[in-house]
Structures are given as structure tokens and as C-alpha cells.
Coordinates of C-alpha atoms in Angstrom, one line a residue:
M1 CA -18.0 3.6 -13.3
A2 CA -20.2 0.7 -12.1
T3 CA -19.4 -1.3 -9.0
V4 CA -17.8 -4.6 -9.7
S5 CA -16.8 -7.6 -7.7
L6 CA -13.0 -7.5 -7.5
R7 CA -10.3 -9.1 -5.4
Q8 CA -6.5 -9.1 -4.9
G9 CA -4.5 -10.1 -8.0
D10 CA -7.2 -8.9 -10.5
L11 CA -6.1 -6.8 -13.4
V12 CA -8.2 -3.6 -13.7
W13 CA -8.6 -0.2 -15.2
G14 CA -8.4 2.4 -12.5
K15 CA -9.5 6.1 -12.7
L16 CA -7.4 8.5 -10.6
G17 CA -8.2 12.2 -10.5
R18 CA -8.0 13.9 -13.9
Y19 CA -6.0 11.1 -15.5
P20 CA -7.7 8.7 -17.9
P21 CA -8.4 5.1 -16.8
W22 CA -5.0 3.3 -16.5
P23 CA -4.2 -0.4 -16.4
G24 CA -3.2 -1.8 -13.0
K25 CA -3.3 -4.7 -10.6
I26 CA -5.0 -5.0 -7.2
V27 CA -2.3 -5.8 -4.6
N28 CA -1.7 -5.8 -0.9
P29 CA -0.9 -2.3 0.5
P30 CA 2.2 -1.7 2.6
K31 CA 1.5 -2.6 6.2
D32 CA 2.2 0.9 7.5
L33 CA -0.2 2.5 4.9
K34 CA -3.6 3.4 6.3
K35 CA -6.7 2.7 4.3
P36 CA -8.8 5.8 3.5
T37 CA -12.1 6.3 5.3
G38 CA -15.4 6.5 3.4
K39 CA -16.3 4.5 0.4
K40 CA -14.7 1.1 -0.1
S41 CA -11.3 1.4 -1.8
L42 CA -8.7 -1.1 -3.2
F43 CA -5.0 -0.6 -3.4
V44 CA -3.9 -0.6 -7.1
K45 CA -0.4 -0.8 -8.6
F46 CA -0.3 0.8 -12.1
F47 CA 1.6 -0.7 -15.0
G48 CA 4.2 1.3 -16.8
S49 CA 5.3 3.1 -13.6
E50 CA 5.8 2.5 -9.9
D51 CA 2.6 4.3 -9.0
H52 CA 0.4 2.9 -6.2
A53 CA -2.9 4.4 -5.1
W54 CA -6.1 3.7 -3.2
I55 CA -8.9 3.7 -5.8
K56 CA -12.6 3.7 -5.0
V57 CA -14.3 0.5 -6.2
E58 CA -16.7 2.4 -8.4
Q59 CA -13.7 3.8 -10.2
L60 CA -12.4 0.3 -11.2
K61 CA -13.3 -1.9 -14.2
P62 CA -12.1 -5.4 -15.0
Y63 CA -9.2 -5.3 -17.5
H64 CA -10.2 -7.9 -20.1
A65 CA -13.9 -6.9 -20.2
H66 CA -13.2 -3.3 -21.0
K67 CA -9.9 -3.5 -22.9
E68 CA -11.2 -2.7 -26.3
E69 CA -13.3 0.2 -24.9
M70 CA -10.3 1.8 -23.2
L71 CA -8.0 1.4 -26.2
K72 CA -10.4 3.3 -28.3
A73 CA -10.9 6.0 -25.8
T74 CA -7.3 6.7 -24.8
K75 CA -4.2 7.3 -26.9
G76 CA -0.7 8.3 -26.2
K77 CA 2.8 6.8 -26.1
R78 CA 2.9 6.3 -22.3
F79 CA -0.6 4.8 -22.3
Q80 CA 0.4 2.3 -25.0
Q81 CA 3.6 1.4 -23.1
A82 CA 1.4 0.7 -20.0
V83 CA -0.9 -1.6 -22.1
N84 CA 2.2 -3.3 -23.5
A85 CA 3.5 -3.9 -20.0
V86 CA 0.1 -5.6 -19.1
E87 CA 0.4 -7.9 -22.2
E88 CA 4.0 -8.8 -21.3
Y89 CA 2.9 -9.5 -17.7
L90 CA 0.1 -11.8 -19.0
K91 CA 2.5 -13.6 -21.3
K92 CA 5.0 -14.2 -18.5
A93 CA 2.1 -15.4 -16.2
K94 CA 1.1 -17.9 -18.9
A95 CA 4.6 -19.2 -19.3
K96 CA 5.0 -19.5 -15.5
E97 CA 1.7 -21.4 -15.3
Q98 CA 2.9 -23.9 -17.9
F99 CA 6.3 -24.2 -16.1
Y100 CA 4.6 -25.0 -12.8
S101 CA 2.3 -27.5 -14.5
R102 CA 5.4 -29.2 -16.0
L103 CA 7.2 -29.0 -12.6
K104 CA 4.2 -30.6 -10.8
W105 CA 4.2 -33.5 -13.3
I106 CA 8.0 -34.0 -12.9
I107 CA 7.7 -34.1 -9.1
C108 CA 4.9 -36.7 -9.3
K109 CA 7.0 -38.8 -11.6
S110 CA 10.1 -38.4 -9.4
F111 CA 8.4 -38.9 -6.0
C112 CA 6.1 -41.8 -7.1
P113 CA 8.1 -44.5 -8.9
T114 CA 4.9 -46.4 -9.7
F115 CA 2.9 -43.3 -10.7
E116 CA 2.3 -44.5 -14.3
M117 CA 1.8 -48.1 -13.2
Q118 CA -1.0 -47.1 -10.9
K119 CA -2.8 -45.3 -13.7
Q120 CA -2.3 -48.2 -16.2
N121 CA -3.2 -51.0 -13.8
A122 CA -6.1 -49.4 -11.9
G123 CA -8.7 -51.3 -13.8
E124 CA -6.7 -54.6 -13.8
D125 CA -6.3 -54.4 -10.0
K126 CA -10.1 -54.2 -9.5
G127 CA -10.6 -57.3 -11.6
K128 CA -8.0 -59.4 -9.8
K129 CA -8.8 -58.2 -6.3
G130 CA -10.4 -61.5 -5.2
E131 CA -7.6 -63.6 -6.9
G132 CA -5.0 -61.6 -4.9
K133 CA -6.7 -62.3 -1.6
A134 CA -6.9 -66.0 -2.3
K135 CA -3.2 -66.2 -3.2
K136 CA -2.3 -64.3 -0.1
A137 CA -4.3 -66.7 2.1
S138 CA -2.8 -69.8 0.4
G139 CA 0.7 -68.5 0.9
E140 CA 0.1 -67.9 4.6
R141 CA -1.2 -71.4 5.1
A142 CA 1.8 -72.9 3.3
K143 CA 4.2 -70.9 5.6
K144 CA 2.4 -72.0 8.8
A145 CA 2.5 -75.7 7.6
S146 CA 6.2 -75.7 6.9
G147 CA 7.1 -73.8 10.1
E148 CA 8.8 -71.1 8.2
R149 CA 9.3 -67.8 9.9
K150 CA 9.8 -64.7 7.9
K151 CA 12.9 -62.7 9.0
P152 CA 12.2 -59.1 9.8
T153 CA 13.6 -56.7 7.2
K154 CA 14.9 -53.2 7.9
P155 CA 13.7 -50.3 5.7
P156 CA 16.4 -49.2 3.3
K157 CA 18.3 -46.0 4.0
P158 CA 17.2 -42.9 2.1
G159 CA 18.9 -42.6 -1.2
T160 CA 19.9 -46.3 -1.5
K161 CA 18.5 -48.6 -4.2
L162 CA 16.3 -51.5 -3.3
S163 CA 18.0 -54.8 -4.2
Q164 CA 16.0 -57.1 -6.4
K165 CA 14.5 -60.1 -4.6
K166 CA 15.0 -63.7 -5.8
P167 CA 12.0 -65.5 -7.2
N168 CA 11.5 -67.7 -4.1
D169 CA 11.6 -64.6 -1.9
Q170 CA 8.7 -62.8 -3.6
S171 CA 5.7 -62.2 -1.5
P172 CA 2.3 -61.8 -3.2
R173 CA 1.0 -58.2 -3.3
K174 CA -1.3 -56.2 -5.4
R175 CA 0.2 -55.1 -8.7
G176 CA 1.0 -51.4 -9.0
R177 CA 1.4 -50.8 -5.2
P178 CA 4.7 -49.9 -3.7
P179 CA 6.2 -52.6 -1.4
K180 CA 6.1 -52.2 2.4
E181 CA 9.8 -51.3 2.5
D182 CA 9.0 -48.2 0.5
K183 CA 6.6 -46.7 3.0
G184 CA 9.3 -44.6 4.5
I185 CA 9.3 -42.6 1.3
A186 CA 5.9 -41.0 1.4
S187 CA 4.2 -39.9 -1.8
P188 CA 3.4 -36.2 -1.7
Q189 CA -0.3 -35.3 -1.3
P190 CA -2.0 -33.3 -4.0
S191 CA -2.4 -30.3 -1.8
S192 CA 1.4 -30.2 -1.0
L193 CA 2.2 -30.6 -4.7
K194 CA 0.0 -27.8 -5.6
K195 CA 1.5 -25.6 -2.9
L196 CA 5.1 -26.3 -4.1
A197 CA 4.3 -26.0 -7.7
M198 CA 2.3 -22.7 -7.5
K199 CA 4.7 -20.7 -5.2
T200 CA 6.4 -17.7 -6.7
V201 CA 9.8 -18.7 -8.0
S202 CA 12.1 -15.8 -8.3
R203 CA 15.5 -17.5 -8.3
F204 CA 16.9 -21.0 -8.5
S205 CA 20.3 -21.8 -7.0
W206 CA 22.3 -24.9 -8.1
P207 CA 25.1 -25.5 -5.6
P208 CA 27.9 -27.9 -6.5
P209 CA 27.3 -31.5 -5.5
T210 CA 28.8 -32.6 -2.1
S211 CA 28.3 -36.3 -2.3
E212 CA 27.4 -39.2 -4.6
E213 CA 23.9 -39.0 -3.5
D214 CA 23.7 -35.3 -4.5
T215 CA 24.7 -36.2 -8.1
A216 CA 21.6 -38.4 -8.6
G217 CA 19.5 -37.0 -11.4
D218 CA 22.0 -34.3 -12.5
S219 CA 21.5 -35.1 -16.2
W220 CA 17.7 -34.7 -16.1
L221 CA 17.7 -30.9 -16.7
M222 CA 19.3 -28.8 -19.3
H223 CA 19.5 -25.1 -18.3
G224 CA 21.5 -22.0 -19.2
H225 CA 23.4 -19.4 -17.1
R226 CA 22.7 -21.4 -14.0
T227 CA 19.0 -20.5 -13.9
L228 CA 16.0 -22.8 -14.5
G229 CA 14.0 -21.7 -17.5
T230 CA 10.5 -22.5 -18.5
E231 CA 11.6 -25.1 -21.0
M232 CA 13.1 -28.3 -19.6
V233 CA 14.4 -31.5 -21.3
L234 CA 13.7 -34.6 -19.3
K235 CA 16.8 -36.9 -19.3
K236 CA 16.3 -39.1 -16.3
P237 CA 12.8 -39.6 -14.9
S238 CA 14.0 -41.6 -11.9
V239 CA 15.5 -38.5 -10.3
T240 CA 15.2 -38.9 -6.5
Y241 CA 13.4 -36.6 -4.1
Q242 CA 16.6 -35.9 -2.2
A243 CA 18.3 -34.6 -5.4
I244 CA 15.5 -32.2 -6.1
S245 CA 15.1 -30.9 -2.6
K246 CA 18.8 -30.3 -2.2
R247 CA 19.3 -28.6 -5.6
L248 CA 16.1 -26.6 -6.0
K249 CA 16.2 -23.7 -3.6
V250 CA 13.2 -21.4 -4.0
S251 CA 13.4 -17.8 -2.9
E252 CA 9.8 -16.6 -2.2
E253 CA 8.4 -13.1 -2.5
D254 CA 5.2 -11.7 -1.2
T255 CA 3.0 -11.9 -4.3
G256 CA 0.7 -9.2 -2.9
S257 CA 3.3 -6.4 -3.1
T258 CA 5.7 -7.7 -5.7
S259 CA 6.6 -5.3 -8.5
I260 CA 4.9 -5.9 -11.8
Q261 CA 8.0 -4.8 -13.7
A262 CA 11.6 -6.0 -13.6
A263 CA 13.2 -6.6 -10.2
D264 CA 15.5 -3.6 -10.7
S265 CA 12.4 -1.2 -10.4
T266 CA 10.8 -1.9 -6.9
A267 CA 10.6 1.5 -5.1
I268 CA 7.4 1.7 -3.2
N269 CA 6.7 5.4 -3.3
G270 CA 3.0 5.3 -4.2
S271 CA 2.0 7.0 -0.9
I272 CA 3.7 10.3 -1.7
T273 CA 1.8 13.4 -0.8
P274 CA 2.8 16.0 -3.4
T275 CA 3.8 19.4 -2.2
D276 CA 1.3 22.2 -2.7
K277 CA 4.1 24.4 -4.0
K278 CA 4.2 25.2 -7.7
I279 CA 7.0 23.4 -9.5
G280 CA 8.9 24.6 -12.5
F281 CA 11.3 22.5 -14.7
L282 CA 13.8 23.7 -17.2
G283 CA 15.4 21.2 -19.6
L284 CA 13.7 18.1 -21.1
G285 CA 16.6 16.0 -22.1
L286 CA 17.1 12.2 -21.4
M287 CA 17.1 12.8 -17.7
G288 CA 14.7 15.8 -17.4
S289 CA 11.9 14.1 -19.4
G290 CA 11.7 11.1 -17.0
I291 CA 11.8 13.4 -14.0
V292 CA 9.0 15.6 -15.2
S293 CA 6.9 12.6 -16.1
N294 CA 7.2 11.2 -12.6
L295 CA 6.5 14.6 -10.9
L296 CA 3.2 14.8 -12.9
K297 CA 2.3 11.2 -12.1
R298 CA 2.7 11.9 -8.4
G299 CA 0.3 14.8 -8.6
H300 CA 2.7 17.8 -8.6
T301 CA 1.7 21.0 -10.4
V302 CA 4.5 21.5 -13.0
T303 CA 5.3 24.2 -15.5
V304 CA 7.9 23.2 -18.2
W305 CA 10.3 25.0 -20.5
N306 CA 12.8 23.6 -23.1
R307 CA 14.9 25.3 -25.8
T308 CA 13.2 23.0 -28.3
A309 CA 9.6 23.8 -27.6
E310 CA 8.2 20.7 -29.3
K311 CA 9.6 18.5 -26.5
C312 CA 7.0 20.2 -24.1
D313 CA 4.0 19.0 -26.1
L314 CA 3.8 15.5 -24.6
F315 CA 4.0 16.9 -21.0
I316 CA 1.3 19.5 -21.8
Q317 CA -0.9 16.6 -22.8
E318 CA -0.2 15.0 -19.5
G319 CA -1.2 18.1 -17.5
A320 CA 1.8 20.3 -17.4
H321 CA 1.7 24.1 -18.0
L322 CA 3.9 25.8 -20.6
G323 CA 6.4 28.5 -19.7
R324 CA 7.5 30.8 -22.5
T325 CA 10.9 31.7 -21.0
P326 CA 13.0 30.5 -18.0
A327 CA 12.3 33.9 -16.3
E328 CA 8.6 33.4 -16.6
V329 CA 8.8 29.9 -15.2
V330 CA 10.8 31.0 -12.2
S331 CA 8.5 34.1 -11.5
T332 CA 5.3 31.9 -11.5
C333 CA 6.7 28.9 -9.6
D334 CA 7.8 28.5 -6.0
I335 CA 10.6 25.9 -6.8
T336 CA 12.3 25.7 -10.2
F337 CA 14.5 22.8 -11.1
A338 CA 16.9 22.8 -14.0
C339 CA 18.8 19.9 -15.7
V340 CA 21.0 20.9 -18.6
A341 CA 24.1 19.4 -20.4
D342 CA 27.2 21.2 -19.1
P343 CA 28.6 24.3 -17.2
S344 CA 28.2 26.6 -20.3
A345 CA 24.5 25.7 -20.6
A346 CA 23.9 26.0 -16.9
K347 CA 25.4 29.5 -16.8
D348 CA 23.5 30.6 -20.0
L349 CA 20.2 29.4 -18.5
V350 CA 20.7 31.6 -15.4
L351 CA 22.5 34.6 -16.8
G352 CA 21.4 34.8 -20.4
P353 CA 18.5 36.8 -22.0
S354 CA 15.1 36.1 -20.3
G355 CA 17.1 33.8 -18.0
V356 CA 16.4 32.5 -14.5
L357 CA 18.0 35.5 -12.8
Q358 CA 15.5 37.9 -14.3
G359 CA 12.7 35.9 -12.7
I360 CA 14.2 35.5 -9.2
R361 CA 12.5 37.3 -6.4
P362 CA 13.0 37.0 -2.6
G363 CA 11.9 33.5 -1.4
K364 CA 12.0 31.9 -4.9
C365 CA 13.9 28.6 -4.9
Y366 CA 16.2 27.4 -7.7
V367 CA 17.5 23.8 -7.8
D368 CA 20.3 23.0 -10.3
M369 CA 20.3 19.3 -11.2
S370 CA 23.0 19.5 -13.9
T371 CA 26.4 17.7 -13.5
V372 CA 28.9 20.6 -13.5
D373 CA 32.0 21.6 -11.7
A374 CA 32.0 23.2 -8.2
E375 CA 33.1 26.6 -9.4
T376 CA 30.1 26.9 -11.7
V377 CA 27.7 25.9 -8.9
L378 CA 29.3 28.4 -6.5
E379 CA 28.9 31.2 -9.1
L380 CA 25.3 30.4 -9.8
A381 CA 24.5 30.2 -6.0
Q382 CA 26.1 33.6 -5.4
V383 CA 24.0 35.4 -8.1
I384 CA 20.7 33.7 -7.1
V385 CA 21.2 34.5 -3.4
S386 CA 22.2 38.1 -4.2
R387 CA 18.7 38.6 -5.6
G388 CA 17.1 37.2 -2.4
G389 CA 16.6 33.7 -3.9
R390 CA 17.4 30.3 -2.3
F391 CA 19.7 27.9 -4.0
L392 CA 20.2 24.1 -3.9
E393 CA 22.4 22.0 -6.1
A394 CA 21.1 18.5 -6.7
P395 CA 22.8 16.6 -9.5
V396 CA 21.4 13.1 -10.2
S397 CA 23.1 9.8 -10.7
G398 CA 21.5 7.3 -13.1
N399 CA 20.5 6.9 -16.7
Q400 CA 17.4 7.4 -18.9
Q401 CA 15.8 4.1 -17.8
L402 CA 16.3 4.9 -14.1
S403 CA 14.9 8.4 -14.7
N404 CA 11.8 7.0 -16.4
D405 CA 11.3 4.5 -13.5
G406 CA 11.8 7.2 -10.8
M407 CA 14.8 5.4 -9.5
L408 CA 17.5 8.1 -9.6
M409 CA 19.9 8.9 -6.8
I410 CA 20.0 12.6 -5.8
L411 CA 23.1 14.3 -4.3
A412 CA 22.1 17.6 -2.8
A413 CA 24.0 20.5 -1.1
G414 CA 23.2 24.1 -0.2
D415 CA 20.1 25.5 1.5
H416 CA 18.8 22.7 3.7
G417 CA 15.3 24.3 4.0
V418 CA 15.0 24.0 0.2
Y419 CA 16.1 20.4 0.4
E420 CA 13.2 19.7 2.8
D421 CA 10.8 21.6 0.6
C422 CA 11.8 19.4 -2.3
S423 CA 11.1 16.2 -0.3
S424 CA 8.0 15.0 -2.3
C425 CA 9.7 15.9 -5.6
F426 CA 12.8 13.9 -4.7
Q427 CA 10.7 10.9 -3.7
A428 CA 8.9 11.1 -7.0
M429 CA 12.0 11.1 -9.1
G430 CA 14.4 9.0 -7.1
K431 CA 15.0 6.0 -4.9
T432 CA 17.2 7.9 -2.4
S433 CA 18.7 11.3 -1.8
F434 CA 21.8 12.6 0.2
F435 CA 22.3 16.0 1.7
L436 CA 26.1 16.8 1.6
G437 CA 26.3 20.2 3.3
E438 CA 27.7 23.3 1.7
V439 CA 27.3 24.3 -2.0
G440 CA 29.9 22.6 -4.2
N441 CA 30.1 19.3 -2.3
A442 CA 27.4 17.7 -4.4
A443 CA 29.2 18.7 -7.6
R444 CA 32.5 17.3 -6.4
M445 CA 30.9 14.0 -5.3
M446 CA 29.0 13.6 -8.6
L447 CA 32.2 14.1 -10.6
I448 CA 34.0 11.5 -8.6
L449 CA 31.2 9.1 -9.0
N450 CA 31.0 9.6 -12.8
M451 CA 34.8 9.4 -13.0
V452 CA 34.7 5.9 -11.5
Q453 CA 31.8 4.9 -13.7
G454 CA 33.4 6.2 -16.9
S455 CA 36.8 4.6 -16.1
F456 CA 35.0 1.3 -15.4
M457 CA 33.2 1.5 -18.7
A458 CA 36.4 2.0 -20.6
T459 CA 37.9 -1.0 -18.8
I460 CA 34.9 -3.2 -19.8
A461 CA 35.4 -2.2 -23.4
E462 CA 39.1 -2.9 -23.2
G463 CA 38.5 -6.4 -21.8
M464 CA 35.8 -7.2 -24.4
T465 CA 38.1 -6.3 -27.2
L466 CA 41.1 -8.1 -25.7
A467 CA 38.9 -11.2 -25.5
Q468 CA 38.0 -10.9 -29.1
V469 CA 41.5 -10.5 -30.5
T470 CA 42.8 -13.4 -28.4
G471 CA 40.2 -15.8 -29.7
Q472 CA 38.0 -15.8 -26.5
S473 CA 34.3 -15.7 -26.6
Q474 CA 32.9 -12.3 -25.5
Q475 CA 29.7 -13.9 -24.4
T476 CA 31.6 -16.4 -22.2
L477 CA 33.5 -13.5 -20.7
L478 CA 30.2 -11.8 -19.8
D479 CA 28.8 -15.0 -18.3
I480 CA 31.9 -15.3 -16.1
L481 CA 31.8 -11.7 -15.0
N482 CA 28.1 -12.0 -14.2
Q483 CA 29.0 -14.8 -11.8
G484 CA 31.8 -12.9 -10.1
Q485 CA 32.2 -10.0 -7.7
L486 CA 31.9 -7.4 -10.5
A487 CA 28.4 -8.6 -11.4
S488 CA 26.0 -5.6 -11.7
I489 CA 23.1 -4.4 -13.8
F490 CA 25.5 -1.7 -15.3
L491 CA 28.0 -4.3 -16.3
D492 CA 25.5 -6.6 -17.9
Q493 CA 23.7 -3.8 -19.8
K494 CA 26.8 -2.3 -21.2
C495 CA 28.3 -5.6 -22.3
Q496 CA 24.9 -6.5 -23.9
N497 CA 25.2 -3.2 -25.9
I498 CA 28.6 -4.3 -27.1
L499 CA 27.5 -7.8 -28.0
Q500 CA 24.5 -6.6 -29.9
G501 CA 26.2 -3.6 -31.5
N502 CA 23.3 -1.4 -30.2
F503 CA 24.5 1.9 -28.8
K504 CA 21.2 3.7 -28.4
P505 CA 22.0 6.4 -25.8
D506 CA 21.1 5.7 -22.2
F507 CA 23.9 8.0 -21.0
Y508 CA 25.5 10.1 -23.8
L509 CA 29.2 9.3 -24.4
K510 CA 29.9 13.1 -24.8
Y511 CA 28.6 13.7 -21.3
I512 CA 30.7 11.0 -19.6
Q513 CA 33.7 12.4 -21.3
K514 CA 32.8 15.9 -20.1
D515 CA 32.5 14.5 -16.5
L516 CA 35.9 12.8 -16.8
R517 CA 37.5 16.0 -18.0
L518 CA 35.9 18.0 -15.1
A519 CA 37.0 15.3 -12.6
I520 CA 40.6 15.4 -13.8
A521 CA 40.5 19.2 -13.4
L522 CA 39.2 18.7 -9.9
G523 CA 42.2 16.5 -9.1
D524 CA 44.5 19.1 -10.6
S525 CA 43.0 21.9 -8.4
V526 CA 44.1 20.0 -5.3
N527 CA 47.3 18.6 -6.8
H528 CA 45.9 15.0 -6.7
P529 CA 46.9 12.6 -9.5
T530 CA 44.1 10.9 -11.6
P531 CA 46.1 8.8 -14.1
M532 CA 43.4 6.2 -14.6
A533 CA 40.7 8.8 -15.3
A534 CA 43.2 10.6 -17.7
A535 CA 43.8 7.4 -19.6
A536 CA 40.1 6.7 -19.9
N537 CA 39.5 10.2 -21.0
E538 CA 41.8 9.8 -24.0
V539 CA 39.9 6.7 -25.1
Y540 CA 36.6 8.6 -25.0
K541 CA 38.1 11.5 -26.9
R542 CA 39.1 9.0 -29.6
A543 CA 35.5 7.6 -29.6
K544 CA 34.2 11.2 -30.1
A545 CA 36.6 11.6 -33.0
L546 CA 34.9 8.5 -34.5
D547 CA 31.5 10.3 -34.3
Q548 CA 30.3 8.4 -31.2
S549 CA 29.4 11.5 -29.2
D550 CA 25.6 11.1 -29.4
N551 CA 25.7 7.3 -28.8
D552 CA 25.7 5.6 -25.4
M553 CA 28.9 5.6 -23.3
S554 CA 29.3 1.9 -24.2
A555 CA 30.2 3.0 -27.7
V556 CA 33.7 3.7 -26.3
Y557 CA 34.2 0.1 -27.4
R558 CA 34.5 1.3 -31.0
A559 CA 37.6 3.3 -30.0
Y560 CA 39.4 0.0 -29.5
I561 CA 38.3 -1.7 -32.8
H562 CA 39.1 1.1 -35.2

């Protein structure tokens, strides 16, 4: 690729290794990340993922100039998603620019009461400049002759209105200029306006008024959900500077390292050095697909297997190798991960025909990421270790979107050496990981976690239906919840599913019901009551009876309305 003149903030196509050119943005690297030696490189954040990398300048091309060329040369679902992310970014940037332009105009109007008069009367002032000086000189001579002495006036207090002068108190001055009493309220300079208007605005906070002065200009903006949008309706152009400065609180972000995607996807793990060990992965469901994709993006060597072989095709195109059986994958890889639906599937994968156990040799590592009960995990660990293998359980908490974004949470237990060997893999697939000690601890903790989540989802559905049958607005209920202590991404997303009637699976309902059942059994094993989980479990069982098993867990709502 030809060398081009590029700088921070530019959109580019970057070529990394064997991957095709990918859309990205030149950003500031993290302070603790060293720049590679040799040829000049720029730090690029790629769209459609959280990937960061140092890319040599000759491997970069300007985005707009080469867009059509790249679209013709590269195809694929993930590539198109990345391009769509660029277009969405450009769309938002344009809307933001329009917003700041509007904001700048409003500030000028608000801070400079005579802003329009200055523009309209500029020419008139030039023509009457001499006349104004003559009138001023005449007035001064008259005052001296009569012996009148002008009493000193105090500048008005900030926020108070200037009282209108009587006709005989008027003093000649040039039209369109502010009176001397107004000098205490300085008009902002163009440079300061530009600085204020162009800063990154990530959140606007509107605290309740504390005084009469604070209420000035309240009616000049119309906004929803207590955030300032890009569209504003001007109600009162005489809003004061004090009202704006007290109400508009701007939280700044470092634009050089700000995530291109939504704020709930900001893990900076682009500096991962992938392990040189060969990685195997069994199970390409909602969670497994996102995990494998991120392992490949981070440069890991991955061999995949799935019961439905067609699901492997996309990953083969992205550089993965294909394993014909679980035993073959385990025998050819150093560390093999597995992520399947339930205890039965986890056991069959290990103990069944051409299963994991047949490929285990001394030193081979097996990591089970399925959410199952502790008894199943202990059984699998025993048979793996009996063949000289090493075992780690590492169930993941999250959903399909978090899996795709590499933002899962990993709970691990078992062989600590395997946990350390999996370090780069866990960094690629998740935002954080916990090591919980002996085998079985991670399974128990994950079931407790999902028990809380499943019970909470059932309570959300119950509240939404109760609001509906009592004549309350479900949208208003969500707005109130989002302003309270329960506010969370989970709450908002699941309520949006209910409001829109869209239950596309992000976390299958049948799996959360399975986890509730296993959590209740865990409680029974230690004689601990779990009445809330038991009640929620019954609601999910009814939802399954209504054919909601393969919908998102939020479809439990339908159990209340049928």
C-alpha cells in the first residue's frame, strides 16, 4: 500500500497480517503501550470490534478514497457489519456537528443580548459615526454649563434585570453597543465559543432549580428522558448565561481513546499477545460463536468443531481449522475449550463416541465453559485427570452481544496452571475473569448468579404486566426505573424487548429455566430454602409450555398475559 499523509482521528483501511483491509480510526494509544520500533506506525482502532493495533503507515489507506475499491474486494457478514459501523459513526458525527453549530448560535444569542442588533446596524453605525461624536460633545458642554454632575452608578448584580431609564436620563451612545453598565457581563470570544461548542459531550445533567435565578430560561429547551438531544426547540432566546452554565454540565472524554461503539463496549484489550499454544473449541452456539470470533481476531490459532458442521464454515473463512470429531480436536490442540447447552450435552461431548476423552493425552488441557451443576463438573474433571489430562471449569456470564463484543465475565476453578495458560484467551473473550479455587466452585457461583438474574427477569415481567392491567404506562414505568437504583443495561434491554414485542434470543429462555432448576437443586443439596427462585422457575415453565423456549428470557412476560 502506498504511503499516505494521515493523522489522529482519520478514518482508514488498515491491513493486519493475513486479514483483509479493515475499516478503522487512528487514535491515541494507551499511555503504557510502547510504540514498535522500525518503520513508522500509527495506532488504529478497528470498527465492528474492540481490536486495537499498531499498523505500519504503508499498510494504511484513507477510508473515503478507497471505500468502493474495498467493498468490491472484500465480502462477508462481519466485514459488512464493520462498514455499517463506520457509516453509523459518520452519521452520528454529522448530527453532533449540527448540534454543536446550533449550540454555538444559541450561546451567542444568549450571551450577547445585542448580537442581532450589531449585525443589522453595523452599516448604519458607520454612516452616523460623526453625528454621534457631535451629539456627545454638545451634551458634555450643556452639562458643564448647567453645573450638573452625573451621579456614579453601580453595575447591576449578576442575574438582575437592568431598569429602563427615563427619557431625560438617556445618555448618547452609539446604537447597537451595550451600555457601560453591561461591561461586567463579558461577551465570549470566538475562540472560547468554539472550544465550548466542539468539546465531546457524553452526558448532560439537569439538576433541579435551587433559586429563582436558576429557573431563568427553563422553557427554552424541550428534551426527553432528561438528556439533551440533537434537536432543540427555542422557546426563550433571552436565556441568561448563569442559567446555561448552572444547568449544562458536560462530562468530557478523551477523544483520542474513546470507543467508536456504544459506551457499554470499552474494553481496551488490543495489546493482547496471543499464546503460541494451539487452541481447540467445541460448540458454536450463541456464546461459542462470539468467543471463537474474538480468539481469531486476537491472532490465536483455533480449530473448531460443532455438531452442525455448517456453523463452522464462517470461521473457516476467517482462518480457523476444522476438526472432524471432538477427539481429533483435543488430540491436535494444546488447550481445548467447550461450551454446550446443559449437563447432558457436556457429558456426551466428553464420554460419547469419538468424544473428548478419546483424544486426551498426558498434558492436554480441557476447559469446560458450559453452565452445569457442580456434580457434572466434578465427574468430568475426574475422568480427564485419570487420563493424564488437566482440567479447568470456566463458565461465562453474559449474553450473545457481550460474547460478540469480547465483554464476557469468566468464572474459573480447577488447575491454576491451566488458568494462567488461558490468560490471552480469557482476555480476548472477556472483560474480566475470576479464579475461585477448587473444581465445582465456579459451577456453584454461576448457578447462583443466574438464579438472581432469572428471578429478577421474572419480577420485571410481573411489574410490566401489573402496570398494564392497572392502566399505567409501561413506558413511563421503564423511564422511572431507569432513573432509580435499579437502572441497568439489563433492565433497559429486557423492558425494551417487552415494549417492542421483540424476543429474539440473546439468552435462551430454556437455558435460564435450566439454571434456575439447577440452582434450586443446589439449595436442596445443602437444605437451604430458595422460595423466590422456585416461584420464578414455575413462571418460566409456563412460558416454555407456551412455546417460548427458543425465545429470549424476556419472553417470560408472555406467561403473565396468557
